[in-house]
């Protein structure tokens, strides 16, 4: 990444208030590997996705590294909203060793996983009240049908939710996407060396 590219991201980050974060660790060693930051722009512009590979960072004394630190300071400012599937601080904690940023973060942190779990529980409660024989259109109701095409892969939404609640398991993003959009997000390619 060049200094000019980072400077361009400075300008975009200063105008952006919502960022989506995801991190990945090495599958075999569990060492922190990637930080992915999606800039959610308020306009119809193309939103950038910044991917930082921890093992390919420039030298700490370089201008580029210093610019990356400045970029993180802009992103982590006090009027930013940061979204993550899970606890962002837990995700970022293992990346502190790379000195790109420090904690605590003054930004507003949003755990989308918790929001999904609450929403899904409420949806299940509401769906049990909906009478299937009703022909009336109810525009304020979202009806979700779990995939039925492969019973070996998918349980009913009620059953999978019961299992997760009983075992106190959090909804993974793969399960959530599978049940809501009938799409499975394979990690096959990210697990290859």
Tab-separated table of N, CA and C in Angstrom, residues 103-180:
chain	number	residue	atom	x	y	z
A	103	UNK	N	-5.819	0.191	22.996
A	103	UNK	CA	-7.116	0.156	23.662
A	103	UNK	C	-7.057	1.068	24.877
A	104	UNK	N	-8.149	1.599	25.347
A	104	UNK	CA	-9.526	1.384	24.914
A	104	UNK	C	-9.854	2.177	23.655
A	105	UNK	N	-10.950	1.793	23.021
A	105	UNK	CA	-11.427	2.484	21.828
A	105	UNK	C	-12.528	3.462	22.234
A	106	UNK	N	-12.438	4.704	21.775
A	106	UNK	CA	-13.488	5.673	22.116
A	106	UNK	C	-14.752	5.534	21.261
A	107	UNK	N	-14.727	4.653	20.285
A	107	UNK	CA	-15.843	4.491	19.342
A	107	UNK	C	-17.018	3.765	19.993
A	108	UNK	N	-18.165	3.813	19.313
A	108	UNK	CA	-19.341	3.041	19.717
A	108	UNK	C	-19.206	1.639	19.125
A	109	UNK	N	-19.283	0.619	19.969
A	109	UNK	CA	-19.102	-0.759	19.525
A	109	UNK	C	-20.449	-1.472	19.459
A	110	UNK	N	-20.677	-2.184	18.354
A	110	UNK	CA	-21.939	-2.898	18.153
A	110	UNK	C	-21.658	-4.362	17.848
A	111	UNK	N	-22.221	-5.242	18.662
A	111	UNK	CA	-22.079	-6.680	18.470
A	111	UNK	C	-23.287	-7.173	17.671
A	112	UNK	N	-23.109	-7.350	16.381
A	112	UNK	CA	-24.213	-7.773	15.506
A	112	UNK	C	-24.698	-9.178	15.838
A	113	UNK	N	-23.832	-9.997	16.394
A	113	UNK	CA	-24.209	-11.360	16.755
A	113	UNK	C	-25.295	-11.347	17.830
A	114	UNK	N	-25.133	-10.524	18.841
A	114	UNK	CA	-26.131	-10.413	19.900
A	114	UNK	C	-27.446	-9.877	19.354
A	115	UNK	N	-27.372	-8.871	18.495
A	115	UNK	CA	-28.581	-8.307	17.890
A	115	UNK	C	-29.309	-9.385	17.095
A	116	UNK	N	-28.552	-10.190	16.337
A	116	UNK	CA	-29.175	-11.267	15.563
A	116	UNK	C	-29.862	-12.273	16.482
A	117	UNK	N	-29.182	-12.681	17.551
A	117	UNK	CA	-29.761	-13.676	18.459
A	117	UNK	C	-31.083	-13.185	19.046
A	118	UNK	N	-31.118	-11.944	19.467
A	118	UNK	CA	-32.352	-11.379	20.030
A	118	UNK	C	-33.437	-11.339	18.963
A	119	UNK	N	-33.069	-10.853	17.767
A	119	UNK	CA	-34.043	-10.771	16.677
A	119	UNK	C	-34.580	-12.151	16.312
A	120	UNK	N	-33.712	-13.160	16.212
A	120	UNK	CA	-34.143	-14.497	15.816
A	120	UNK	C	-35.072	-15.099	16.866
A	121	UNK	N	-34.750	-14.909	18.149
A	121	UNK	CA	-35.632	-15.391	19.218
A	121	UNK	C	-37.009	-14.741	19.113
A	122	UNK	N	-37.021	-13.435	18.888
A	122	UNK	CA	-38.302	-12.732	18.748
A	122	UNK	C	-39.053	-13.209	17.513
A	123	UNK	N	-38.323	-13.431	16.416
A	123	UNK	CA	-38.974	-13.915	15.197
A	123	UNK	C	-39.629	-15.269	15.431
A	124	UNK	N	-38.936	-16.163	16.132
A	124	UNK	CA	-39.512	-17.482	16.407
A	124	UNK	C	-40.780	-17.364	17.242
A	125	UNK	N	-40.759	-16.481	18.218
A	125	UNK	CA	-41.957	-16.291	19.043
A	125	UNK	C	-43.105	-15.747	18.204
A	126	UNK	N	-42.818	-14.774	17.353
A	126	UNK	CA	-43.870	-14.192	16.498
A	126	UNK	C	-44.360	-15.194	15.463
A	127	UNK	N	-43.445	-15.978	14.900
A	127	UNK	CA	-43.844	-16.913	13.843
A	127	UNK	C	-44.758	-18.003	14.377
A	128	UNK	N	-44.607	-18.340	15.649
A	128	UNK	CA	-45.492	-19.362	16.218
A	128	UNK	C	-46.913	-18.827	16.399
A	129	UNK	N	-47.064	-17.506	16.405
A	129	UNK	CA	-48.387	-16.899	16.558
A	129	UNK	C	-49.092	-16.679	15.224
A	130	UNK	N	-48.342	-16.746	14.130
A	130	UNK	CA	-48.928	-16.501	12.812
A	130	UNK	C	-49.680	-17.744	12.359
A	131	UNK	N	-50.907	-17.562	11.960
A	131	UNK	CA	-51.727	-18.669	11.481
A	131	UNK	C	-51.433	-18.883	10.001
A	132	UNK	N	-50.982	-20.079	9.629
A	132	UNK	CA	-50.634	-20.369	8.235
A	132	UNK	C	-51.831	-20.298	7.299
A	133	UNK	N	-53.050	-20.434	7.820
A	133	UNK	CA	-54.241	-20.413	6.970
A	133	UNK	C	-54.687	-19.004	6.610
A	134	UNK	N	-54.056	-18.008	7.184
A	134	UNK	CA	-54.457	-16.630	6.933
A	134	UNK	C	-54.033	-16.214	5.536
A	135	UNK	N	-54.955	-15.622	4.799
A	135	UNK	CA	-54.632	-15.146	3.453
A	135	UNK	C	-54.385	-13.649	3.439
A	136	UNK	N	-54.564	-13.001	4.585
A	136	UNK	CA	-54.329	-11.556	4.656
A	136	UNK	C	-52.845	-11.270	4.496
A	137	UNK	N	-52.541	-10.194	3.816
A	137	UNK	CA	-51.155	-9.762	3.684
A	137	UNK	C	-50.824	-8.877	4.873
A	138	UNK	N	-49.753	-9.210	5.539
A	138	UNK	CA	-49.324	-8.438	6.690
A	138	UNK	C	-47.972	-7.829	6.355
A	139	UNK	N	-47.953	-6.574	5.964
A	139	UNK	CA	-46.734	-5.939	5.480
A	139	UNK	C	-45.707	-5.656	6.563
A	140	UNK	N	-46.090	-5.736	7.825
A	140	UNK	CA	-45.124	-5.464	8.874
A	140	UNK	C	-44.530	-6.747	9.462
A	141	UNK	N	-44.696	-7.853	8.781
A	141	UNK	CA	-44.162	-9.126	9.241
A	141	UNK	C	-43.170	-9.666	8.226
A	142	UNK	N	-42.036	-10.095	8.727
A	142	UNK	CA	-41.036	-10.726	7.881
A	142	UNK	C	-41.118	-12.220	8.129
A	143	UNK	N	-41.422	-12.986	7.099
A	143	UNK	CA	-41.535	-14.431	7.241
A	143	UNK	C	-40.297	-15.056	6.623
A	144	UNK	N	-39.616	-15.841	7.413
A	144	UNK	CA	-38.388	-16.482	6.967
A	144	UNK	C	-38.618	-17.982	6.963
A	145	UNK	N	-38.248	-18.607	5.886
A	145	UNK	CA	-38.385	-20.046	5.786
A	145	UNK	C	-36.990	-20.647	5.719
A	146	UNK	N	-36.693	-21.495	6.662
A	146	UNK	CA	-35.393	-22.149	6.642
A	146	UNK	C	-35.345	-23.106	5.464
A	147	UNK	N	-34.166	-23.333	4.935
A	147	UNK	CA	-34.036	-24.233	3.793
A	147	UNK	C	-34.540	-25.631	4.126
A	148	UNK	N	-35.254	-26.228	3.206
A	148	UNK	CA	-35.759	-27.584	3.414
A	148	UNK	C	-35.183	-28.545	2.381
A	149	UNK	N	-34.322	-28.049	1.521
A	149	UNK	CA	-33.832	-28.876	0.429
A	149	UNK	C	-32.825	-29.933	0.864
A	150	UNK	N	-32.211	-29.790	2.004
A	150	UNK	CA	-31.242	-30.780	2.458
A	150	UNK	C	-31.413	-30.980	3.959
A	151	UNK	N	-32.225	-31.934	4.313
A	151	UNK	CA	-32.532	-32.145	5.729
A	151	UNK	C	-31.332	-32.635	6.527
A	152	UNK	N	-30.285	-33.116	5.855
A	152	UNK	CA	-29.100	-33.548	6.590
A	152	UNK	C	-28.272	-32.357	7.055
A	153	UNK	N	-28.441	-31.199	6.386
A	153	UNK	CA	-27.670	-30.023	6.766
A	153	UNK	C	-28.445	-29.060	7.648
A	154	UNK	N	-29.761	-28.996	7.468
A	154	UNK	CA	-30.546	-27.979	8.143
A	154	UNK	C	-31.603	-28.587	9.052
A	155	UNK	N	-31.650	-28.069	10.264
A	155	UNK	CA	-32.730	-28.381	11.187
A	155	UNK	C	-33.770	-27.282	11.038
A	156	UNK	N	-34.930	-27.485	11.604
A	156	UNK	CA	-35.919	-26.409	11.573
A	156	UNK	C	-35.367	-25.224	12.367
A	157	UNK	N	-35.811	-24.006	12.051
A	157	UNK	CA	-35.328	-22.845	12.809
A	157	UNK	C	-35.581	-22.992	14.309
A	158	UNK	N	-36.745	-23.541	14.675
A	158	UNK	CA	-37.054	-23.722	16.094
A	158	UNK	C	-36.072	-24.689	16.752
A	159	UNK	N	-35.762	-25.768	16.053
A	159	UNK	CA	-34.868	-26.797	16.602
A	159	UNK	C	-33.442	-26.271	16.756
A	160	UNK	N	-32.923	-25.619	15.724
A	160	UNK	CA	-31.543	-25.112	15.814
A	160	UNK	C	-31.449	-24.052	16.910
A	161	UNK	N	-32.469	-23.211	17.030
A	161	UNK	CA	-32.450	-22.186	18.067
A	161	UNK	C	-32.518	-22.829	19.449
A	162	UNK	N	-33.347	-23.866	19.606
A	162	UNK	CA	-33.445	-24.576	20.882
A	162	UNK	C	-32.086	-25.183	21.258
A	163	UNK	N	-31.423	-25.794	20.292
A	163	UNK	CA	-30.105	-26.394	20.550
A	163	UNK	C	-29.120	-25.323	20.995
A	164	UNK	N	-29.106	-24.198	20.288
A	164	UNK	CA	-28.168	-23.131	20.632
A	164	UNK	C	-28.460	-22.556	22.018
A	165	UNK	N	-29.746	-22.381	22.337
A	165	UNK	CA	-30.102	-21.862	23.658
A	165	UNK	C	-29.751	-22.857	24.755
A	166	UNK	N	-30.054	-24.142	24.531
A	166	UNK	CA	-29.782	-25.181	25.522
A	166	UNK	C	-28.286	-25.301	25.804
A	167	UNK	N	-27.492	-25.261	24.749
A	167	UNK	CA	-26.037	-25.395	24.909
A	167	UNK	C	-25.348	-24.059	25.154
A	168	UNK	N	-26.142	-22.981	25.226
A	168	UNK	CA	-25.601	-21.636	25.407
A	168	UNK	C	-24.571	-21.299	24.323
A	169	UNK	N	-24.872	-21.714	23.092
A	169	UNK	CA	-23.994	-21.441	21.954
A	169	UNK	C	-24.419	-20.151	21.275
A	170	UNK	N	-23.449	-19.395	20.845
A	170	UNK	CA	-23.747	-18.195	20.062
A	170	UNK	C	-23.994	-18.599	18.609
A	171	UNK	N	-24.806	-17.809	17.924
A	171	UNK	CA	-25.037	-18.042	16.502
A	171	UNK	C	-23.782	-17.644	15.739
A	172	UNK	N	-23.210	-18.570	14.984
A	172	UNK	CA	-22.105	-18.240	14.100
A	172	UNK	C	-22.630	-17.549	12.856
A	173	UNK	N	-21.787	-16.791	12.208
A	173	UNK	CA	-22.246	-16.066	11.027
A	173	UNK	C	-22.617	-17.034	9.903
A	174	UNK	N	-21.923	-18.188	9.804
A	174	UNK	CA	-22.278	-19.166	8.769
A	174	UNK	C	-23.692	-19.701	8.983
A	175	UNK	N	-24.022	-20.077	10.230
A	175	UNK	CA	-25.374	-20.569	10.524
A	175	UNK	C	-26.417	-19.493	10.251
A	176	UNK	N	-26.127	-18.276	10.660
A	176	UNK	CA	-27.084	-17.181	10.476
A	176	UNK	C	-27.384	-16.946	9.006
A	177	UNK	N	-26.356	-16.874	8.192
A	177	UNK	CA	-26.540	-16.657	6.751
A	177	UNK	C	-27.281	-17.844	6.141
A	178	UNK	N	-26.931	-19.051	6.567
A	178	UNK	CA	-27.592	-20.242	6.020
A	178	UNK	C	-29.092	-20.215	6.305
A	179	UNK	N	-29.476	-19.852	7.521
A	179	UNK	CA	-30.891	-19.883	7.885
A	179	UNK	C	-31.681	-18.699	7.346
A	180	UNK	N	-31.053	-17.574	7.184
A	180	UNK	CA	-31.786	-16.398	6.728
A	180	UNK	C	-31.792	-16.292	5.206
